[in-house]
XYZ file of C-alpha atoms in Angstrom:
190
model
C 90.026 74.770 146.178
C 91.209 73.283 142.865
C 87.673 73.532 141.421
C 87.579 77.299 142.054
C 90.958 77.779 140.277
C 89.626 75.794 137.311
C 86.452 77.898 137.273
C 88.518 81.127 137.356
C 90.760 79.841 134.575
C 87.721 79.178 132.318
C 86.254 82.582 133.128
C 89.627 84.123 132.270
C 89.804 82.244 128.948
C 86.236 83.245 128.112
C 86.801 86.992 128.766
C 90.271 87.488 127.182
C 89.000 87.500 123.553
C 86.415 90.188 124.386
C 88.975 92.371 126.229
C 91.494 91.958 123.397
C 88.844 92.676 120.793
C 87.780 95.861 122.608
C 91.399 96.971 123.018
C 92.131 96.333 119.335
C 89.015 98.253 118.313
C 90.010 101.206 120.524
C 93.499 101.189 119.075
C 92.126 101.067 115.515
C 89.794 103.980 116.220
C 92.641 106.004 117.738
C 94.857 105.362 114.705
C 92.320 106.505 112.093
C 93.807 109.485 110.287
C 91.608 112.199 108.814
C 91.392 112.259 105.016
C 92.286 115.730 103.729
C 90.913 116.805 100.395
C 94.229 118.486 99.561
C 95.983 115.101 99.909
C 94.027 113.517 97.061
C 96.284 112.776 94.122
C 93.338 113.054 91.760
C 92.923 116.799 92.283
C 93.537 119.071 89.332
C 93.465 122.812 88.968
C 91.035 123.605 86.157
C 90.933 127.383 86.220
C 93.688 129.820 87.255
C 97.156 130.909 86.327
C 99.984 128.430 86.072
C 102.086 127.347 89.019
C 101.347 125.740 92.386
C 98.461 127.419 94.070
C 96.723 124.954 96.390
C 98.886 122.817 98.627
C 99.287 121.272 102.015
C 101.021 123.334 104.673
C 101.292 123.023 108.415
C 102.026 126.209 110.301
C 100.475 128.177 113.124
C 98.681 131.403 112.193
C 96.639 133.914 114.099
C 93.001 134.571 113.120
C 91.086 137.025 115.287
C 94.012 136.933 117.759
C 93.697 133.207 118.317
C 96.226 130.579 117.139
C 95.225 127.888 114.639
C 97.187 125.089 112.871
C 96.791 125.133 109.104
C 96.442 122.079 106.852
C 96.659 123.888 103.475
C 96.563 127.244 101.746
C 95.906 129.076 98.519
C 99.073 131.032 97.783
C 97.200 133.940 96.391
C 99.856 136.679 95.932
C 100.847 134.943 92.707
C 97.543 133.237 91.987
C 94.270 134.761 93.025
C 93.282 138.287 92.056
C 90.403 140.301 90.672
C 88.971 138.468 87.670
C 91.528 135.671 88.211
C 89.523 132.858 89.940
C 91.023 129.518 90.859
C 89.101 126.236 90.569
C 90.150 122.772 91.663
C 88.335 119.510 91.040
C 89.006 116.272 92.884
C 87.887 112.773 91.868
C 86.846 111.225 95.197
C 85.227 108.090 93.722
C 86.539 106.022 90.842
C 84.256 105.032 87.931
C 82.124 102.023 88.953
C 82.940 102.583 92.640
C 80.108 103.752 94.831
C 80.779 107.216 96.404
C 81.975 106.607 99.949
C 82.079 110.142 101.398
C 79.077 111.999 102.780
C 80.421 115.295 104.061
C 83.118 117.839 103.513
C 84.309 119.888 106.526
C 85.901 123.211 105.722
C 87.406 125.818 108.045
C 89.001 128.780 106.271
C 90.459 132.109 107.202
C 93.026 134.883 106.658
C 96.171 135.339 108.795
C 96.057 138.375 111.097
C 99.627 139.147 109.918
C 98.119 140.143 106.575
C 96.328 143.107 108.236
C 98.382 145.495 106.069
C 96.297 144.160 103.254
C 92.959 144.300 105.048
C 89.893 144.495 102.867
C 90.243 141.391 100.802
C 87.441 138.842 100.672
C 87.132 135.527 98.825
C 84.014 133.623 97.857
C 84.473 129.862 98.101
C 81.969 127.744 96.129
C 81.495 123.979 96.336
C 80.389 121.827 93.396
C 79.290 118.187 93.418
C 79.515 116.297 90.091
C 79.609 119.649 88.264
C 76.542 121.062 90.029
C 76.717 124.056 92.385
C 76.096 123.131 96.048
C 76.701 126.274 98.126
C 79.148 129.072 98.752
C 80.525 131.213 101.609
C 82.383 134.513 101.691
C 85.582 134.534 103.747
C 86.526 137.791 105.474
C 89.163 138.899 107.992
C 88.861 138.386 111.726
C 87.229 135.011 112.240
C 87.520 131.544 110.655
C 84.578 130.393 108.552
C 83.502 126.851 109.565
C 81.374 124.925 107.165
C 80.031 121.410 106.627
C 78.771 120.514 103.135
C 76.707 117.421 102.284
C 78.543 115.579 99.500
C 76.599 112.273 99.423
C 76.734 110.687 95.956
C 79.671 112.857 94.895
C 82.245 111.429 92.493
C 83.856 114.739 91.467
C 84.159 117.466 94.112
C 84.994 120.982 92.951
C 86.092 124.081 94.827
C 86.163 127.507 93.220
C 87.798 130.564 94.748
C 86.844 134.103 93.616
C 88.616 137.235 94.838
C 85.660 139.545 95.447
C 87.559 142.489 96.931
C 91.292 142.824 96.427
C 93.215 144.184 99.366
C 93.487 147.814 100.304
C 97.209 147.651 100.926
C 100.197 147.160 98.643
C 102.564 144.284 98.250
C 105.323 145.691 96.073
C 106.413 149.267 96.689
C 103.731 151.805 95.969
C 101.815 149.806 93.391
C 98.187 149.196 94.541
C 97.375 145.599 95.186
C 94.962 143.757 92.839
C 95.103 140.495 94.711
C 93.432 138.791 97.679
C 95.405 137.692 100.716
C 96.549 134.099 101.161
C 93.610 131.910 102.154
C 94.351 129.288 104.802
C 92.592 125.985 105.381
C 92.336 124.941 109.032
C 90.298 121.901 107.988
C 89.455 120.312 104.661
C 88.543 116.777 105.712
C 86.064 114.494 103.933
C 84.184 111.752 105.698
C-alpha cells in the first residue's frame, strides 16, 4: 500500500511542472493585448491642416445598421476635405532593429448617424518605407475590412484623401466641402 502512494507521489511531482507550464502559457496567451497602430508614439502627421486629427477613441457606432466598437477616428469636419488630404507616418522599427511586424489589419467605416451627409467617400492608401502598397475606397453602409502585408516595414504610412465631399451641410445653409468622420474598428499590427 505504501509503495502505491510513493508511486502516485512521484507521478504527481513529475506532472505538476507540465500542468503549471501549460496553465502559465494559456494565461500569457490570454493576456496578450493587441498592438494598435494609433497607439504608437512614433506616429507623426506629415500632411494636413494643424490640430489633432487622428486619435484613439472607444465608442459604439452603427454601420449598415449593425453596432461596432471603434478604436480610433479621423476627425474630418475640421481636418479632411476636398484637396486637403491627411497623411500619417509611423516608425514601427527602430534603426538597426529588424522589422518585427508582418501584417496590418484595418477595418474602417462611416457612422450611420452621418447619413445627413451621405455621399462622402475617402480613399485610404498604405505605404511601406515610402513605397505605395495598396489602397481602398471607403463608402457608406458597410465596413471595409483589409489586411496588408507589411513584412520588412520600418516606416508605415497611411494617407487619407477625401474623394467626394458630402452632399449635406454642417453649418447652416453652407454646402459641405468635407468628408464625414472616418472610424477605425481595427488598426492592429502583428
